[in-house]
Coordinates of C-alpha atoms and ligand atoms in Angstrom, one line a residue:
M10 CA -0.2 0.3 -0.3
D11 CA 2.8 3.0 0.8
D12 CA 3.9 1.5 -2.5
I13 CA 1.5 2.7 -4.4
S14 CA 0.6 6.1 -2.2
T15 CA 4.2 7.5 -3.1
Q16 CA 3.3 6.7 -6.3
L17 CA 0.1 8.8 -6.0
L18 CA 2.2 11.5 -5.0
A19 CA 4.0 11.3 -7.9
L20 CA 1.1 11.6 -9.7
Q21 CA 0.0 14.9 -8.3
E22 CA 3.2 16.4 -8.0
Q23 CA 3.2 15.9 -12.0
K24 CA -0.1 16.8 -11.9
L25 CA -2.2 14.5 -13.1
L26 CA -3.6 13.5 -10.9
R27 CA -7.0 12.6 -12.3
Q28 CA -10.6 13.8 -10.7
R29 CA -13.8 13.4 -12.0
R30 CA -16.2 15.9 -11.6
I31 CA -19.9 14.5 -11.1
V32 CA -22.9 15.6 -13.2
D33 CA -26.5 16.1 -12.6
G34 CA -29.1 15.3 -15.3
P35 CA -28.5 14.9 -19.5
Q36 CA -25.5 15.7 -21.5
G37 CA -26.1 19.3 -23.4
P38 CA -24.1 21.5 -24.2
V39 CA -25.2 23.0 -20.7
M40 CA -23.9 21.0 -18.4
T41 CA -25.0 20.9 -14.5
V42 CA -21.0 19.8 -12.7
D43 CA -20.9 19.7 -9.1
G44 CA -24.5 21.8 -8.6
K45 CA -23.3 25.1 -11.3
P46 CA -23.9 25.5 -14.8
F47 CA -21.8 25.3 -17.0
L48 CA -21.2 25.5 -20.7
A49 CA -19.7 22.0 -22.1
F50 CA -17.4 21.5 -24.9
A51 CA -16.3 17.7 -23.4
S52 CA -17.9 14.8 -24.1
N53 CA -18.2 13.1 -27.7
D54 CA -21.8 13.4 -28.0
Y55 CA -21.2 15.1 -31.9
L56 CA -24.4 15.1 -32.1
G57 CA -26.6 15.9 -29.6
L58 CA -27.9 13.1 -29.4
A59 CA -27.4 11.6 -26.0
N60 CA -30.7 13.5 -24.6
H61 CA -32.4 13.4 -27.8
P62 CA -36.1 12.6 -27.1
A63 CA -36.9 9.8 -30.5
L64 CA -33.5 7.9 -28.6
I65 CA -35.0 8.6 -24.8
A66 CA -39.2 7.0 -26.8
A67 CA -36.8 4.4 -28.9
A68 CA -35.1 3.0 -24.9
H69 CA -38.6 3.0 -23.0
E70 CA -40.8 1.3 -25.9
G71 CA -37.9 -1.4 -25.5
I72 CA -37.9 -1.7 -21.9
D73 CA -41.3 -2.7 -22.6
R74 CA -40.9 -4.9 -24.6
Y75 CA -37.9 -7.0 -23.6
G76 CA -37.3 -5.7 -20.1
V77 CA -33.6 -4.1 -18.7
G78 CA -31.0 -6.7 -18.8
A79 CA -29.7 -9.1 -21.4
A80 CA -29.2 -12.3 -19.0
S81 CA -27.2 -14.0 -20.9
S82 CA -24.5 -13.9 -23.3
A83 CA -25.6 -13.5 -27.0
L84 CA -24.6 -17.1 -27.7
V85 CA -26.7 -18.4 -25.0
S86 CA -29.8 -16.8 -25.1
G87 CA -29.0 -13.4 -24.8
H88 CA -29.5 -12.3 -28.2
S89 CA -32.7 -10.4 -28.7
R90 CA -34.5 -10.2 -31.7
V91 CA -34.1 -6.4 -31.9
M92 CA -30.5 -6.5 -31.8
E93 CA -30.3 -9.1 -34.8
E94 CA -32.4 -5.7 -36.4
L95 CA -29.5 -3.3 -35.3
E96 CA -26.6 -5.9 -37.0
V97 CA -28.4 -5.9 -39.8
A98 CA -29.2 -2.3 -40.2
L99 CA -26.1 -1.4 -39.7
A100 CA -24.3 -3.7 -41.7
A101 CA -26.7 -1.5 -44.5
F102 CA -25.8 1.4 -43.0
V103 CA -22.4 0.6 -43.3
G104 CA -22.4 -0.9 -46.5
M105 CA -20.9 -4.6 -46.0
P106 CA -22.2 -8.1 -45.3
R107 CA -22.6 -7.9 -42.0
A108 CA -21.5 -7.2 -38.2
L109 CA -21.3 -8.2 -34.8
H110 CA -22.5 -6.5 -31.7
F111 CA -20.4 -5.1 -29.0
S112 CA -20.6 -4.4 -25.3
N113 CA -18.5 -0.8 -26.1
G114 CA -15.7 0.0 -28.0
Y115 CA -13.0 -0.9 -25.5
M116 CA -14.5 -5.0 -25.2
A117 CA -14.7 -4.9 -29.2
N118 CA -11.2 -4.6 -30.3
M119 CA -9.9 -6.6 -27.3
G120 CA -11.0 -9.6 -28.9
I121 CA -11.1 -8.5 -32.2
I122 CA -7.5 -8.3 -32.6
P123 CA -6.8 -11.5 -31.1
A124 CA -9.2 -14.2 -32.5
L125 CA -7.3 -12.6 -36.3
V126 CA -3.5 -12.6 -35.1
G127 CA -1.3 -14.9 -32.6
A128 CA 2.5 -15.8 -32.5
G129 CA 3.8 -16.3 -35.7
D130 CA 2.0 -13.5 -37.4
T131 CA 2.2 -9.1 -37.4
V132 CA 0.5 -6.3 -36.7
F133 CA 0.8 -3.2 -37.6
C134 CA -0.2 0.3 -35.6
D135 CA -0.4 3.8 -35.5
R136 CA 1.4 6.1 -32.9
L137 CA -1.4 7.5 -32.0
N138 CA -4.5 4.3 -32.2
H139 CA -6.4 4.2 -29.5
A140 CA -4.9 2.4 -26.1
C141 CA -7.9 0.2 -26.2
L142 CA -6.0 -0.4 -30.1
I143 CA -2.9 -1.9 -28.5
D144 CA -3.8 -2.8 -25.5
G145 CA -6.1 -5.5 -27.9
A146 CA -2.8 -5.9 -30.1
R147 CA -0.5 -6.6 -27.0
L148 CA -3.3 -9.7 -25.6
S149 CA -2.9 -11.3 -29.5
G150 CA 0.9 -12.3 -29.0
A151 CA 1.3 -10.7 -32.6
E152 CA 4.7 -9.2 -33.3
F153 CA 3.6 -5.4 -32.0
R154 CA 5.3 -2.9 -34.4
I155 CA 4.6 1.0 -34.3
Y156 CA 4.6 3.6 -36.8
P157 CA 5.4 7.2 -36.3
H158 CA 1.3 8.8 -36.4
N159 CA -0.1 8.7 -40.1
D160 CA 3.9 7.8 -42.0
I161 CA 2.5 5.7 -44.8
T162 CA 6.2 5.7 -46.6
R163 CA 7.9 3.9 -43.4
L164 CA 5.0 1.4 -42.8
K165 CA 5.0 0.3 -46.3
Q166 CA 9.1 -0.8 -45.3
L167 CA 7.6 -2.1 -42.5
L168 CA 5.9 -4.7 -44.6
A169 CA 7.9 -4.8 -47.5
K170 CA 9.9 -6.4 -44.6
N171 CA 7.1 -8.9 -43.6
T172 CA 7.1 -12.4 -43.6
S173 CA 4.2 -13.0 -41.4
P174 CA 1.5 -15.4 -42.9
R175 CA -0.8 -12.9 -41.1
K176 CA -0.6 -8.7 -41.0
L177 CA -2.8 -6.9 -39.6
I178 CA -2.7 -3.0 -39.4
I179 CA -4.6 -1.6 -36.7
T180 CA -5.4 2.7 -37.4
D181 CA -8.6 5.0 -35.3
G182 CA -9.7 6.1 -38.7
V183 CA -10.5 9.7 -36.4
F184 CA -7.5 10.0 -34.0
S185 CA -9.2 10.5 -31.2
M186 CA -6.9 13.3 -29.0
D187 CA -5.0 15.4 -32.1
G188 CA -9.5 14.9 -34.4
D189 CA -7.1 14.0 -37.9
I190 CA -8.6 11.2 -40.5
A191 CA -6.3 8.4 -40.7
R192 CA -5.0 8.2 -44.8
L193 CA -7.3 5.5 -45.4
P194 CA -6.9 5.4 -49.4
E195 CA -3.3 4.9 -48.9
L196 CA -3.9 1.8 -45.9
L197 CA -6.0 0.3 -47.8
A198 CA -3.4 0.7 -50.8
L199 CA -1.0 -1.1 -48.6
C200 CA -2.8 -4.1 -47.6
E201 CA -3.8 -4.4 -51.4
E202 CA 0.8 -4.9 -52.9
Y203 CA 1.3 -6.5 -48.9
D204 CA -1.9 -8.9 -48.3
A205 CA -2.9 -8.0 -45.3
W206 CA -6.4 -6.6 -43.1
L207 CA -7.2 -3.3 -42.1
L208 CA -8.8 -3.1 -38.9
V209 CA -10.3 0.6 -39.3
D210 CA -11.6 2.0 -35.0
D211 CA -14.0 5.0 -36.5
A212 CA -15.4 5.5 -32.5
H213 CA -15.2 9.1 -33.9
G214 CA -15.3 9.2 -37.4
F215 CA -19.2 7.0 -37.3
G216 CA -22.1 8.9 -37.4
V217 CA -20.2 12.2 -37.9
L218 CA -18.4 11.6 -41.3
G219 CA -19.3 10.8 -44.5
P220 CA -22.7 11.2 -46.5
Q221 CA -25.1 10.6 -43.2
G222 CA -22.7 9.9 -40.8
R223 CA -21.8 6.9 -42.5
G224 CA -18.4 6.9 -41.1
S225 CA -14.8 7.6 -42.8
L226 CA -14.9 4.6 -45.0
A227 CA -17.4 6.2 -46.8
H228 CA -15.7 9.6 -47.0
F229 CA -13.1 7.9 -49.3
G230 CA -16.2 5.7 -50.8
L231 CA -13.4 3.3 -49.6
A232 CA -15.1 -0.5 -49.2
S233 CA -12.7 -4.2 -49.6
P234 CA -13.2 -7.6 -48.1
R235 CA -9.7 -6.6 -46.6
V236 CA -11.5 -4.2 -44.2
L237 CA -13.1 -4.3 -41.2
Y238 CA -15.4 -1.9 -40.2
M239 CA -15.4 -1.4 -36.0
G240 CA -17.5 1.2 -34.9
T241 CA -18.8 2.7 -30.7
F242 CA -22.1 3.9 -30.2
G243 CA -21.1 6.0 -27.3
K244 CA -20.2 9.0 -28.8
A245 CA -22.2 10.9 -32.3
A246 CA -24.5 7.5 -32.1
G247 CA -25.1 9.1 -28.4
V248 CA -26.0 5.7 -27.2
A249 CA -23.1 3.2 -25.8
G250 CA -21.9 0.6 -27.6
A251 CA -20.0 -0.4 -30.1
F252 CA -19.9 -2.7 -33.6
V253 CA -17.4 -4.3 -35.7
A254 CA -18.8 -5.2 -40.0
G255 CA -16.8 -7.0 -42.4
D256 CA -16.8 -10.0 -44.9
A257 CA -19.5 -12.3 -43.9
T258 CA -17.2 -15.2 -43.4
L259 CA -14.6 -13.1 -40.8
I260 CA -17.7 -11.7 -38.3
T261 CA -19.3 -15.5 -38.2
W262 CA -15.1 -16.4 -37.4
L263 CA -15.2 -13.2 -35.0
M264 CA -18.9 -14.0 -33.0
Q265 CA -16.7 -17.8 -32.7
R266 CA -13.6 -16.6 -31.9
A267 CA -13.4 -13.2 -30.3
R268 CA -13.2 -13.7 -26.4
T269 CA -14.9 -10.4 -25.4
Y270 CA -18.5 -11.3 -27.4
V271 CA -18.4 -15.1 -26.6
F272 CA -17.8 -14.6 -23.1
T273 CA -20.0 -11.5 -21.7
T274 CA -23.7 -10.7 -21.1
A275 CA -25.7 -9.3 -24.5
S276 CA -26.1 -5.7 -24.1
P277 CA -29.4 -4.4 -22.5
P278 CA -32.2 -5.1 -25.8
M279 CA -33.0 -1.5 -25.4
L280 CA -30.0 -0.5 -25.9
A281 CA -30.2 -1.9 -30.0
S282 CA -34.3 -0.3 -29.8
A283 CA -32.1 2.6 -29.2
L284 CA -29.5 2.4 -31.5
L285 CA -32.2 1.9 -34.3
A286 CA -33.8 5.0 -33.7
T287 CA -30.3 7.2 -34.2
L288 CA -29.8 5.3 -37.2
K289 CA -32.9 6.7 -38.2
I290 CA -32.0 10.4 -37.2
F291 CA -28.5 10.1 -39.0
E292 CA -30.4 8.9 -42.5
T293 CA -33.1 12.3 -41.8
E294 CA -32.1 14.6 -39.7
Y295 CA -28.2 15.2 -42.4
W296 CA -28.4 19.4 -40.6
R297 CA -26.8 17.7 -37.3
Q298 CA -23.4 16.8 -39.5
Q299 CA -23.8 20.0 -41.9
H300 CA -24.4 22.2 -38.7
L301 CA -21.6 20.7 -37.1
Q302 CA -19.3 21.2 -40.1
E303 CA -20.5 25.1 -39.3
R304 CA -19.3 25.2 -36.0
I305 CA -15.8 23.6 -36.2
Q306 CA -15.3 26.5 -39.3
Q307 CA -16.6 29.2 -36.9
L308 CA -13.9 27.8 -33.9
Q309 CA -11.0 27.5 -36.4
Q310 CA -11.7 31.2 -37.8
G311 CA -12.2 32.5 -34.5
L312 CA -9.3 31.6 -32.5
A313 CA -6.4 31.7 -35.1
D314 CA -4.8 34.2 -33.3
L315 CA -3.8 33.0 -30.2
P316 CA -1.1 32.2 -29.1
W317 CA -1.0 28.1 -29.2
R318 CA -2.0 26.7 -32.3
L319 CA -5.1 24.4 -33.5
L320 CA -4.1 21.3 -34.6
P321 CA -5.6 21.0 -37.9
S322 CA -8.9 18.7 -37.7
Q323 CA -11.9 18.7 -39.9
T324 CA -14.1 17.0 -37.2
A325 CA -15.3 17.6 -33.8
I326 CA -12.1 17.2 -31.9
Q327 CA -10.6 20.9 -31.9
A328 CA -7.6 20.2 -29.8
L329 CA -5.9 23.9 -28.8
I330 CA -1.9 22.2 -27.7
V331 CA -0.2 24.4 -25.1
E332 CA 2.7 22.1 -24.3
D333 CA 3.5 21.9 -20.4
N334 CA 0.9 20.1 -18.1
Q335 CA 0.5 23.4 -15.7
L336 CA 0.0 25.9 -18.8
A337 CA -3.3 23.2 -20.0
L338 CA -5.0 22.7 -16.8
D339 CA -4.7 27.1 -15.7
L340 CA -6.5 27.3 -18.6
M341 CA -9.1 24.8 -17.8
A342 CA -9.2 26.1 -14.1
A343 CA -9.3 30.0 -15.7
L344 CA -12.0 28.5 -18.5
Y345 CA -14.3 26.6 -15.5
E346 CA -14.1 30.1 -13.4
Q347 CA -16.2 31.0 -16.5
G348 CA -18.8 28.4 -16.6
I349 CA -17.2 27.0 -19.4
W350 CA -16.0 23.6 -19.4
V351 CA -13.0 22.3 -21.4
P352 CA -11.1 19.7 -20.3
A353 CA -6.4 19.1 -20.1
I354 CA -5.9 16.1 -21.8
R355 CA -1.8 15.3 -20.5
P356 CA 0.1 12.6 -20.7
P357 CA 0.4 9.4 -20.9
T358 CA -3.0 9.9 -22.6
V359 CA -1.1 12.6 -25.4
P360 CA 2.7 12.3 -25.8
K361 CA 4.8 13.9 -23.2
G362 CA 5.4 17.8 -24.1
T363 CA 1.6 17.6 -26.3
A364 CA -0.3 18.6 -22.9
R365 CA -3.6 20.4 -24.3
L366 CA -7.5 21.9 -24.8
R367 CA -9.4 19.2 -26.2
I368 CA -12.6 21.6 -26.8
S369 CA -15.4 19.3 -28.5
L370 CA -17.7 20.2 -30.8
S371 CA -21.3 19.3 -31.0
A372 CA -23.9 19.6 -33.4
A373 CA -26.1 21.0 -29.9
H374 CA -24.0 23.6 -29.5
S375 CA -25.2 27.3 -30.6
E376 CA -23.1 29.7 -33.4
E377 CA -23.7 31.7 -30.1
Q378 CA -22.0 29.4 -27.6
V379 CA -19.0 28.6 -29.3
E380 CA -18.4 32.7 -30.1
Q381 CA -18.8 32.3 -26.2
L382 CA -15.7 29.8 -26.1
I383 CA -13.5 32.0 -28.1
A384 CA -14.2 35.0 -26.3
A385 CA -13.1 33.9 -23.6
L386 CA -10.1 32.0 -24.6
K387 CA -9.3 34.9 -26.1
N388 CA -9.6 36.7 -22.7
V389 CA -7.4 34.0 -21.2
A390 CA -5.6 33.6 -23.1
K391 CA -4.8 37.9 -22.6
N392 CA -4.3 37.5 -18.7
I393 CA -1.7 34.5 -18.7
I394 CA 0.6 35.7 -21.4
P395 CA 0.4 39.9 -21.2
D396 CA 2.0 39.7 -23.8
S397 CA 0.8 38.2 -26.1
R398 CA -0.4 39.7 -29.1
S399 CA -0.6 37.6 -32.3
G400 CA 1.2 33.7 -33.7
E401 CA 3.8 35.3 -33.9
D402 CA 4.7 35.1 -30.5
D403 CA 4.8 31.1 -30.5
E404 CA 8.6 30.7 -30.7
M405 CA 9.6 32.6 -27.4
L406 CA 6.6 29.8 -26.0
K407 CA 8.6 26.7 -26.9
Ligands
LIG1271 C1 -13.2 5.6 -27.7 C2 -12.9 4.8 -28.2 C3 -13.2 3.4 -27.7 C4 -13.9 2.8 -27.5 O1 -15.1 2.7 -26.6 P1 -16.2 2.6 -25.7 O2 -17.3 2.0 -26.5 O3 -16.5 3.5 -25.0 O4 -15.4 1.4 -24.9 C5 -12.4 2.2 -29.0 N1 -11.5 3.9 -30.0 C6 -11.9 5.1 -30.3 C7 -10.6 5.5 -30.9 C8 -12.2 5.5 -29.0 O5 -12.0 6.4 -29.4

């Protein structure tokens, strides 16, 4: 125990100790946090669906029909008709032969990767991939090769000298802390050239990118039996859970062998009811994706003069890089004082020296709310760095 206490103290000294804030009421642009209202840019509810009346109604209906628990693994007695309908609808939505539902994204990746590759095979992993892709790859026992972020040239070199019977490239579709999109056309071309599979984790692209939110593959117009497309439902879809879609044989195999599918209780059917409503909204309320894009443009133009830079991103994730851990915390605290909640993200979630404010935009944010954030950030910048006038001062801050 002393050991752990010392380690906790060390985290505190490095400003890396995390704390949770207690939220009352539903997710939304204005949230009650620790009893007070805050304008929030902190969630992944990119389309504002987490509290959408149609989803709530569908969940109620699901409860009335199926109760609240699935009570068993899907392979025993837990696979409800509404879940079957959801899988069929998901496959059609992303334009792939078949889909399989998972309880959440973390478990999906921890199950998919070890079911596909093992000792003697190789997994190729972008350096900025989400933790659960990395953990899934480690668990598989395959060789693990990390390539620099979006570095196709380096990946090609690694593939060219690899002789494994199975090769799997794993990538975020949209990178969760930077907000940029994977170079999927080039990745797929490499898969063709070197006979590899591609697993795309589209936790932040599903619902946001592509026609009607069909995701990052649709954004590029890509389809191939070499691709497994994984999407999650806790972000833009507004609910919880995940799925993987792809070639029918591969999906059948995953149903047999993904241990996080086989050995877990199926998700409550009411979630599938709500998610069928989500898919309808993706298709019928496309204004949400468009409104989100307008807020992204607005933020980028509004913050152009700050002493810190936004990473280039066409997605809801806008990362304002301030580098220093304490500065990131100070900025977060200064905004918090003004009733605005933007999370500071520090190592180990992001590489050392790239601490940032991670601004999450949503279709639920109004133009005025984004304007309020822009004004507050400009104000805070002036107070924290009194002589900062424009981006010319960038070098001084490093
Ligand atoms: C959030 C996230 C996950 C985990 O999904 P959950 O359903 O929340 O477990 C997986 N991959 C990426 C890239 C994510 O951002």
